[in-house]
Amino acid sequence: MSGSVTLAKLAPLTTNGGRREAAKVTIWPDVINYVRMRYEVLEEKEGWLRLRLNTDGGRTQQVAVHHLPDHDGAEWAEISSPVGWADKIDLRRLLDLAGASNVGGAAVVDGIALIRHAVPLTSLHLEEEFGRPLTSLVSAADAFERELVKADEF
């Protein structure tokens, strides 16, 4: 599969109260294939992937991709990447860094500070609308981790 292929999958037209509209078909399998072809997948479960990407200076960064099959009536993918243990970093500084970033927002989940971003999956050009946010988020998480933790824990 090429990253330059637009994956706007639509099923045949259906009617909805007299209106004709295209039924949406999931592209989650396309996201999984995109990730498998490009990155080291560490773990895969139903609706969830954990992978590792290489970053600058010989560092690596873990990232999780969660399938949100029905979020507000649409299908989404949530991309998240850990920055550090929440009780060991300056969370105020993390919020400042995340606020200046063009992708992702800061959160704490199960004691881990992370940044995350969500993308809709109804009509998606994988390279531009998934791949670019994925690599941008990973770069930001790694930079935040480098500044806040001074190590490569994730």
mmCIF file of C-alpha atoms in Angstrom, residues 14-74:
data_model
loop_
_atom_site.group_PDB
_atom_site.id
_atom_site.type_symbol
_atom_site.label_atom_id
_atom_site.label_comp_id
_atom_site.label_asym_id
_atom_site.label_seq_id
_atom_site.Cartn_x
_atom_site.Cartn_y
_atom_site.Cartn_z
ATOM 1 C CA THR A 14 -28.358 4.468 0.898
ATOM 2 C CA THR A 15 -31.430 6.453 1.837
ATOM 3 C CA ASN A 16 -31.911 8.196 5.141
ATOM 4 C CA GLY A 17 -35.359 9.694 5.434
ATOM 5 C CA GLY A 18 -35.513 10.278 1.705
ATOM 6 C CA ARG A 19 -31.961 11.700 1.568
ATOM 7 C CA ARG A 20 -29.373 9.784 -0.406
ATOM 8 C CA GLU A 21 -26.046 9.419 1.348
ATOM 9 C CA ALA A 22 -23.029 7.165 1.129
ATOM 10 C CA ALA A 23 -22.685 4.613 3.908
ATOM 11 C CA LYS A 24 -19.303 4.739 5.632
ATOM 12 C CA VAL A 25 -16.982 1.743 5.661
ATOM 13 C CA THR A 26 -14.234 1.406 8.238
ATOM 14 C CA ILE A 27 -10.669 2.061 7.247
ATOM 15 C CA TRP A 28 -9.244 0.807 10.566
ATOM 16 C CA PRO A 29 -7.717 -2.224 8.758
ATOM 17 C CA ASP A 30 -5.970 0.240 6.431
ATOM 18 C CA VAL A 31 -4.538 2.071 9.446
ATOM 19 C CA ILE A 32 -3.260 -1.237 10.873
ATOM 20 C CA ASN A 33 -1.615 -2.133 7.545
ATOM 21 C CA TYR A 34 -0.096 1.343 7.229
ATOM 22 C CA VAL A 35 1.459 1.021 10.703
ATOM 23 C CA ARG A 36 2.679 -2.565 10.193
ATOM 24 C CA MET A 37 4.457 -1.637 6.948
ATOM 25 C CA ARG A 38 6.336 1.304 8.479
ATOM 26 C CA TYR A 39 6.948 0.762 12.188
ATOM 27 C CA GLU A 40 7.887 -1.834 14.784
ATOM 28 C CA VAL A 41 4.616 -3.087 16.296
ATOM 29 C CA LEU A 42 5.209 -4.090 19.922
ATOM 30 C CA GLU A 43 1.694 -5.215 20.739
ATOM 31 C CA GLU A 44 -1.628 -5.525 18.963
ATOM 32 C CA LYS A 45 -5.039 -6.139 20.484
ATOM 33 C CA GLU A 46 -8.577 -5.639 19.261
ATOM 34 C CA GLY A 47 -8.816 -1.952 18.403
ATOM 35 C CA TRP A 48 -5.380 -1.060 19.774
ATOM 36 C CA LEU A 49 -1.754 -0.991 18.613
ATOM 37 C CA ARG A 50 1.430 -0.169 20.517
ATOM 38 C CA LEU A 51 4.491 0.585 18.431
ATOM 39 C CA ARG A 52 7.981 2.040 18.626
ATOM 40 C CA LEU A 53 9.417 4.691 16.336
ATOM 41 C CA ASN A 54 13.040 5.723 16.009
ATOM 42 C CA THR A 55 13.700 9.378 16.784
ATOM 43 C CA ASP A 56 16.739 11.651 16.675
ATOM 44 C CA GLY A 57 19.998 10.802 18.408
ATOM 45 C CA GLY A 58 19.419 7.048 18.581
ATOM 46 C CA ARG A 59 16.365 7.508 20.792
ATOM 47 C CA THR A 60 13.075 5.660 20.391
ATOM 48 C CA GLN A 61 9.528 6.584 21.343
ATOM 49 C CA GLN A 62 6.547 4.376 22.059
ATOM 50 C CA VAL A 63 3.134 5.303 20.736
ATOM 51 C CA ALA A 64 -0.322 3.774 21.046
ATOM 52 C CA VAL A 65 -3.069 3.981 18.453
ATOM 53 C CA HIS A 66 -6.603 3.299 19.713
ATOM 54 C CA HIS A 67 -9.575 2.706 17.448
ATOM 55 C CA LEU A 68 -12.640 4.647 18.573
ATOM 56 C CA PRO A 69 -15.318 2.982 16.411
ATOM 57 C CA ASP A 70 -18.263 5.172 17.411
ATOM 58 C CA HIS A 71 -17.213 8.463 18.916
ATOM 59 C CA ASP A 72 -19.919 11.071 18.362
ATOM 60 C CA GLY A 73 -21.313 9.082 15.438
ATOM 61 C CA ALA A 74 -17.984 8.803 13.609
#
